[in-house]
Short mmCIF file of C-alpha atoms in Angstrom, two decimals:
data_model
loop_
_atom_site.label_atom_id
_atom_site.label_comp_id
_atom_site.label_asym_id
_atom_site.label_seq_id
_atom_site.Cartn_x
_atom_site.Cartn_y
_atom_site.Cartn_z
CA MET A 1 -16.36 61.44 -6.30
CA GLY A 2 -18.16 64.53 -5.18
CA GLY A 3 -21.88 65.05 -5.03
CA ALA A 4 -23.89 63.86 -2.04
CA GLY A 5 -21.12 61.47 -1.00
CA GLY A 6 -18.97 64.37 0.20
CA GLY A 7 -15.87 63.26 -1.73
CA ILE A 8 -13.09 65.47 -3.01
CA VAL A 9 -14.18 67.79 -5.80
CA ALA A 10 -12.08 69.92 -8.12
CA SER A 11 -13.15 71.98 -11.11
CA THR A 12 -11.44 73.62 -14.03
CA LYS A 13 -12.57 75.40 -17.17
CA LEU A 14 -11.64 74.07 -20.56
CA ARG A 15 -12.59 75.42 -23.96
CA VAL A 16 -13.81 72.72 -26.33
CA ARG A 17 -12.00 73.09 -29.64
CA TYR A 18 -13.80 72.80 -32.94
CA LYS A 19 -11.56 69.92 -34.01
CA ASP A 20 -12.81 67.87 -31.03
CA THR A 21 -16.43 67.95 -32.19
CA ASP A 22 -18.41 66.00 -34.77
CA CYS A 23 -20.71 67.36 -37.47
CA MET A 24 -23.50 67.82 -34.88
CA LYS A 25 -21.20 70.08 -32.80
CA VAL A 26 -21.01 67.50 -29.99
CA VAL A 27 -17.71 66.40 -28.48
CA TYR A 28 -16.63 63.22 -30.28
CA TYR A 29 -16.49 60.31 -27.80
CA GLY A 30 -12.96 59.44 -28.89
CA ASN A 31 -11.76 62.66 -27.23
CA TYR A 32 -13.26 61.92 -23.79
CA LEU A 33 -10.03 60.39 -22.50
CA THR A 34 -8.13 63.52 -23.46
CA TYR A 35 -10.50 65.59 -21.34
CA PHE A 36 -10.34 63.08 -18.49
CA GLU A 37 -6.54 63.37 -18.52
CA VAL A 38 -6.72 67.17 -18.42
CA GLY A 39 -9.07 66.89 -15.45
CA ARG A 40 -6.81 64.42 -13.66
CA VAL A 41 -3.73 66.59 -14.13
CA GLU A 42 -5.54 69.74 -12.99
CA PHE A 43 -6.92 67.89 -9.94
CA LEU A 44 -3.43 66.78 -8.92
CA ARG A 45 -2.05 70.25 -9.58
CA GLN A 46 -4.68 71.76 -7.25
CA GLN A 47 -3.83 69.22 -4.55
CA GLY A 48 -0.22 70.38 -4.56
#
């Protein structure tokens, strides 16, 4: 989706919470699906 292919693109801002990071201050991979779900819901919300 998006990029050079010309697909549908949507964006949203999301603050990364401290509890979602590891000791190196990087988002823990186990939380990726949570962020993907937030993105999916916001995309659908923007589509109406």
